[in-house]
Tab-separated table of C-alpha atoms in Angstrom:
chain	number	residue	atom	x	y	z
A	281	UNK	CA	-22.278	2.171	2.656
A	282	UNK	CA	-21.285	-0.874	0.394
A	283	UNK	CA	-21.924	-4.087	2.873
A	284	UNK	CA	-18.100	-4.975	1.688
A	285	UNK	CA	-16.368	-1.754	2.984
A	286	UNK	CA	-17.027	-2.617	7.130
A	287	UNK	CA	-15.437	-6.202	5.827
A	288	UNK	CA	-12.336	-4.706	4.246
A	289	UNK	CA	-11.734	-2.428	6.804
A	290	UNK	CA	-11.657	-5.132	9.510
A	291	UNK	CA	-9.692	-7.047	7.425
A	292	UNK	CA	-6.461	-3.732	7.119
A	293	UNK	CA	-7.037	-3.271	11.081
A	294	UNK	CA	-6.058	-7.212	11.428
A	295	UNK	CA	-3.343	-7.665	9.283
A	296	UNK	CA	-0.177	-8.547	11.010
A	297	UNK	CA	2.422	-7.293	8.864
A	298	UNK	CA	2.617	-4.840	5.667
A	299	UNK	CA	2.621	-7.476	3.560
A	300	UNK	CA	-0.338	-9.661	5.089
A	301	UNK	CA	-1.613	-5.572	4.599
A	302	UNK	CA	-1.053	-5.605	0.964
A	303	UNK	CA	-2.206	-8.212	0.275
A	304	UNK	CA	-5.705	-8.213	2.206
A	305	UNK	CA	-6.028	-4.936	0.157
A	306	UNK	CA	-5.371	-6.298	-3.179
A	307	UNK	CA	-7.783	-9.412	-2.432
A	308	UNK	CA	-10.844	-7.372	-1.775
A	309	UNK	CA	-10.250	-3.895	-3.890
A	310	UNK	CA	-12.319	-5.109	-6.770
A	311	UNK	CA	-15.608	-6.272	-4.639
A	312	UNK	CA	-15.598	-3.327	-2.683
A	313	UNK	CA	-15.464	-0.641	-5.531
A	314	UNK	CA	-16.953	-2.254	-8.827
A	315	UNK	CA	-13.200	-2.284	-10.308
A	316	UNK	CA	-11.805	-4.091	-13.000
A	317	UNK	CA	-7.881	-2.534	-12.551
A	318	UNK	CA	-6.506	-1.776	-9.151
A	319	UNK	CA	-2.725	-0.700	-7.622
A	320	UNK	CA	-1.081	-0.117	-4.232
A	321	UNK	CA	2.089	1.796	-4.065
A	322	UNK	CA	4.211	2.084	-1.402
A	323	UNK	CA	7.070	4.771	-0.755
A	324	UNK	CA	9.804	4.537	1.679
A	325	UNK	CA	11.266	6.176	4.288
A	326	UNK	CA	13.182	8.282	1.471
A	327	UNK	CA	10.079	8.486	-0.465
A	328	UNK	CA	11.390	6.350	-2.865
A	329	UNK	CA	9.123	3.171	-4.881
A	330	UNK	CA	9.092	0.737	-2.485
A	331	UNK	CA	6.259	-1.592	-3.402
A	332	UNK	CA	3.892	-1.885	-6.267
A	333	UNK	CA	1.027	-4.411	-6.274
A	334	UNK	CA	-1.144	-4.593	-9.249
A	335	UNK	CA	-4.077	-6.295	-10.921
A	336	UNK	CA	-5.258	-6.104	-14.347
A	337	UNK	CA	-2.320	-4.344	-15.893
A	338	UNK	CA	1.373	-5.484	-16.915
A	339	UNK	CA	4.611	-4.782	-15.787
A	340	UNK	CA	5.234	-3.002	-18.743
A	341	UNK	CA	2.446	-0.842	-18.025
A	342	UNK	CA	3.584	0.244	-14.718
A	343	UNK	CA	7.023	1.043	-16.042
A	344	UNK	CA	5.477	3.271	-18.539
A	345	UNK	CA	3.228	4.702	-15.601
A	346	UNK	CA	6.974	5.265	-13.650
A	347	UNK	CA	8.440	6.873	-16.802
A	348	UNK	CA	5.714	8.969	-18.393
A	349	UNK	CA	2.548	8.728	-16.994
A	350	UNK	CA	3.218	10.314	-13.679
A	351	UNK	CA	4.948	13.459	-15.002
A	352	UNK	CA	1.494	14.159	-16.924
A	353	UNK	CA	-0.926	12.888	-14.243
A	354	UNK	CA	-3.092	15.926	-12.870
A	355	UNK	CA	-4.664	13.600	-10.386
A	356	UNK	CA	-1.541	12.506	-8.536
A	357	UNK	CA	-0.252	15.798	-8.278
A	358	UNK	CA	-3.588	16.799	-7.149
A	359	UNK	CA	-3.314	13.929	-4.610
A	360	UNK	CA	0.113	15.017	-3.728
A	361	UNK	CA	-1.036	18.778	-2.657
A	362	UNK	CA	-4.107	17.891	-0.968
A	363	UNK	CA	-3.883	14.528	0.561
A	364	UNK	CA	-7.332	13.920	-0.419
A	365	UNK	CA	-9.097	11.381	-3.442
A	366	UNK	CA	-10.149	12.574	-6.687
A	367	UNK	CA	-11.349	10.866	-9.951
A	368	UNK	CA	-10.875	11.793	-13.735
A	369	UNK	CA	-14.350	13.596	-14.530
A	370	UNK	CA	-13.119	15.988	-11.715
A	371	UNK	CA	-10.300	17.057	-13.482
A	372	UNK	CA	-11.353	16.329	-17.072
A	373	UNK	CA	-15.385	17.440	-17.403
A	374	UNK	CA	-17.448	16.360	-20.422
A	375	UNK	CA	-15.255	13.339	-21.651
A	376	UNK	CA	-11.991	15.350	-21.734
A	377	UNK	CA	-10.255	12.319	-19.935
A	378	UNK	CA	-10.002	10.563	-23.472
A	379	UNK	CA	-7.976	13.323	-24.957
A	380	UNK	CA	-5.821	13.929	-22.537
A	381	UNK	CA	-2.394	12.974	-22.266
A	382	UNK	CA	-1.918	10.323	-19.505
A	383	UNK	CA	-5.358	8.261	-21.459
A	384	UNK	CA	-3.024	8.370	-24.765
A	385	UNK	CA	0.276	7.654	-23.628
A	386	UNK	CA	-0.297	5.363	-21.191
A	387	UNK	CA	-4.242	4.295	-20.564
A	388	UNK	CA	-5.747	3.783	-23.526
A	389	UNK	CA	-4.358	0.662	-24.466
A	390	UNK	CA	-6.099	-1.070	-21.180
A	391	UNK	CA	-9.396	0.825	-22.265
A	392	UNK	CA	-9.226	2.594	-18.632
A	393	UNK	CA	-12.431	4.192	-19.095
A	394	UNK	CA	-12.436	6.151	-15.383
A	395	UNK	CA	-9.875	6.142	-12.970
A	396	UNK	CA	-9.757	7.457	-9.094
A	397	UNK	CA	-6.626	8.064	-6.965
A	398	UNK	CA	-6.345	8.032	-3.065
A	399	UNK	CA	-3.703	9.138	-0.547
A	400	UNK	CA	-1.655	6.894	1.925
A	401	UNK	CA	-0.416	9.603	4.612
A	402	UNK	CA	1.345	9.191	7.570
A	403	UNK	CA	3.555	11.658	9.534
A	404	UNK	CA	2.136	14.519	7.219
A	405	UNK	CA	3.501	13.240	4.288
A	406	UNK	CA	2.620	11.275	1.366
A	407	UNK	CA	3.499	7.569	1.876
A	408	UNK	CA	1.784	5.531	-1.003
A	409	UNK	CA	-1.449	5.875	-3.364
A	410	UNK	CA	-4.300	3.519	-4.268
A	411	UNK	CA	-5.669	3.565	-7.716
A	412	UNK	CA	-8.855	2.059	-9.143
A	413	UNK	CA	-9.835	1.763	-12.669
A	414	UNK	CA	-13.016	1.179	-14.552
A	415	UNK	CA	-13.186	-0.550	-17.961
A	416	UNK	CA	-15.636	-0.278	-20.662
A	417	UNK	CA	-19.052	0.638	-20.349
A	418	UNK	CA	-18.630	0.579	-16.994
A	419	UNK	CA	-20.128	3.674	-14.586
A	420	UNK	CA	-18.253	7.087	-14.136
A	421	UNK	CA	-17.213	7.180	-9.750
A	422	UNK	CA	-18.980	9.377	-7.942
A	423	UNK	CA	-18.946	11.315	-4.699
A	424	UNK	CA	-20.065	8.079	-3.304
A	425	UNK	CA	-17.182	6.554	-4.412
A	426	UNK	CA	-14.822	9.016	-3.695
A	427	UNK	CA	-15.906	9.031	0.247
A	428	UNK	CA	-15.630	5.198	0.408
A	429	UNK	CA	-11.840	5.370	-1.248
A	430	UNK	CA	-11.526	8.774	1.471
A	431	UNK	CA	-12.579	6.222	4.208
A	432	UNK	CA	-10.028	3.051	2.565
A	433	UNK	CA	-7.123	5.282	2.440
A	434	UNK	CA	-7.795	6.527	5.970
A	435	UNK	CA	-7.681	2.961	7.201
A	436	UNK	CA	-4.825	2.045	5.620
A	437	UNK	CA	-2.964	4.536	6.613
A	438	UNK	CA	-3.167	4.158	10.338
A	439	UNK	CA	-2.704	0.393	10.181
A	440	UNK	CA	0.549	1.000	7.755
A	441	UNK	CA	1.635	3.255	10.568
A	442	UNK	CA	1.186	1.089	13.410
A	443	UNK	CA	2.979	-1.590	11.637
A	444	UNK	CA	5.720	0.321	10.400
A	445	UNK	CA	5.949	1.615	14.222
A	446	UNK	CA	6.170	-1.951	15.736
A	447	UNK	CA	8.609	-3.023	12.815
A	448	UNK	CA	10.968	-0.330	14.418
A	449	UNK	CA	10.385	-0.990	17.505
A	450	UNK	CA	10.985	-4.853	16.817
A	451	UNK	CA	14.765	-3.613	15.187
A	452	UNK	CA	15.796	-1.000	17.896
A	453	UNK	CA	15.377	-2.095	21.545
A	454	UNK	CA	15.485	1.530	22.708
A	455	UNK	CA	12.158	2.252	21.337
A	456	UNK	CA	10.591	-0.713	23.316
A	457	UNK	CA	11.048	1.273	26.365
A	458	UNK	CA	9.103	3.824	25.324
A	459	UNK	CA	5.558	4.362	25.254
A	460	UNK	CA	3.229	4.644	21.855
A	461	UNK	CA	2.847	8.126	23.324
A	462	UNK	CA	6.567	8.711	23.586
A	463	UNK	CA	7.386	7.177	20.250
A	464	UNK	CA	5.166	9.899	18.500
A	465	UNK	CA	6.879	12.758	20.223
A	466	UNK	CA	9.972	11.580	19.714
A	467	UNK	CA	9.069	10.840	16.031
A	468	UNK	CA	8.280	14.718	15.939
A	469	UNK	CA	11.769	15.825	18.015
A	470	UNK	CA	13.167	14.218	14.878
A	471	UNK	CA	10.917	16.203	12.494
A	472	UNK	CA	12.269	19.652	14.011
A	473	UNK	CA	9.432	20.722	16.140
A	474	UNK	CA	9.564	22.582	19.029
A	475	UNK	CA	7.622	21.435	22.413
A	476	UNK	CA	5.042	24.198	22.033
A	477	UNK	CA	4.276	22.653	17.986
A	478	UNK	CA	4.280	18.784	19.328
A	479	UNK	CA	1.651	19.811	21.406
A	480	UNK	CA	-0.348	21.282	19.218
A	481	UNK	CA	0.423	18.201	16.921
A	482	UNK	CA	-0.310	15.815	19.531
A	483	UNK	CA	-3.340	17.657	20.963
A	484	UNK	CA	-1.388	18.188	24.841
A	485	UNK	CA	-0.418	21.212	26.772
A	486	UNK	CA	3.380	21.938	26.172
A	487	UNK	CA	4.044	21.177	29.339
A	488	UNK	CA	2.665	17.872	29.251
A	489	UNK	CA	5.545	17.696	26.181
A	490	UNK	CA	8.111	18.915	28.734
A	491	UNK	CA	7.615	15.979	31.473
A	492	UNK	CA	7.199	13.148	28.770
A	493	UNK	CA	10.626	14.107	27.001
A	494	UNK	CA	12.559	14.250	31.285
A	495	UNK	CA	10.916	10.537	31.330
A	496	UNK	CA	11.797	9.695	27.832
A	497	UNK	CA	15.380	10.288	28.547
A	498	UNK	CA	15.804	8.674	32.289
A	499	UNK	CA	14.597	5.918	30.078
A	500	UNK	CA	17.012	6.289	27.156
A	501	UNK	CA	20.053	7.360	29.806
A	502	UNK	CA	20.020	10.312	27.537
A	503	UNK	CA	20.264	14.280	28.190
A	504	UNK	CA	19.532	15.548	24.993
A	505	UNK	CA	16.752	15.463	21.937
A	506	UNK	CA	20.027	15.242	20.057
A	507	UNK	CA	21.015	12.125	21.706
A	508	UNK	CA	18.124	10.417	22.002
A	509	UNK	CA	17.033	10.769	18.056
A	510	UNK	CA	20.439	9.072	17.365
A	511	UNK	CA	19.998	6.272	19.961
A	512	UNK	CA	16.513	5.748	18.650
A	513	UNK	CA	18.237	5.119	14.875
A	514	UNK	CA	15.325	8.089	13.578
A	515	UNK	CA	15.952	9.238	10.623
């Protein structure tokens, strides 16, 4: 493992807000991976563009990206499906990446000679993406590569969570009553699921479900999952 990659994961586990978390991300990217181009982007709650941080490419590039380049982008939708990393040579074998319709309409002019994509989950969903290009000359990624961006995207991921998570709790007293426990089942009452899928979710017996959601509403001064979604402000 690349010395850097303990250092930048220390550095997402301590950041103290999402943007001290963007930021500490951004800083490091191009030590870490041998990157020339880098770009964190952030949906919200609606999964909506809620952030974009970039290096090495212009606003007018990521506006084209916005308008054209992800409609013809096999490796975000690939991203999308499988909430795992991928890179060009993956998708494009024997210098197809060149031809192909995302390099002409929107790459080519920054000379992004390879390019890798990574996930930002939480919840089950897709919540952002980190992408790294390589200019030039410079090598193709490799599996290597591809399990250290597996292992960034990971980290992120939970420490976007927990910060998002204290951020709500921080804006709705309610939820400060509450456990870190109780706060992720009552994240998944307001997903739909049943006790008998939070459990399997959560890794606890359904039971154990049962009991935390009596406790969760004595707490709340509740008596329904109904009730206590809407006094928790989940949506």
């Amino acid at each position: 493992m690349d010395q850097s990659l303990p250092e930048l994961f220390a550095a997402i586990a301590t950041a103290t807000d999402e943007p001290h978390l963007r930021s500490r991300l951004m800083d490091r990217a191009n030590d870490t991976f041998g990157v020339q181009r880098w770009g964190l982007y952030l949906l919200d709650k609606a999964g909506q563009l809620a952030s974009v941080d970039v290096v090495g490419v212009s606003d007018a590039f990521v506006e084209r990206y916005q308008q054209i380049g992800r409609s013809v982008d096999p490796l975000l939708q690939y991203v999308l499906s499988h909430h795992a990393p991928i890179h060009e040579a993956l998708i494009w074998p024997n210098g197809g990446w060149r031809q192909s319709e995302l390099y002409q309409r929107c790459c080519a002019e920054y000379d992004h000679a390879h390019i890798m994509t990574g996930p930002i989950v939480g919840q089950g969903q897709l919540v952002g993406t980190i992408h790294f290009a390589r200019v030039g000359q410079a090598p193709l990624f490799n599996g290597q590569d591809l399990a250290s961006l597996g292992a960034l995207c990971s980290h992120v991921s939970a420490r976007l969570a927990e910060l998002r998570a204290l951020e709500h709790v921080a804006s709705n007293p309610w939820r400060s009553r509450l456990t870190s426990r109780e706060r992720q089942i009552a994240d998944l009452v307001a997903r739909g699921l049943t006790n008998a899928a939070i459990g399997q979710e959560l890794w606890i017996t359904q039971n154990s479900v049962k009991q935390a959601l009596k406790r969760m509403f004595r707490k709340l001064e509740v008596r329904s999952r109904t009730e206590m979604v809407t006094k928790l402000q989940i949506y």
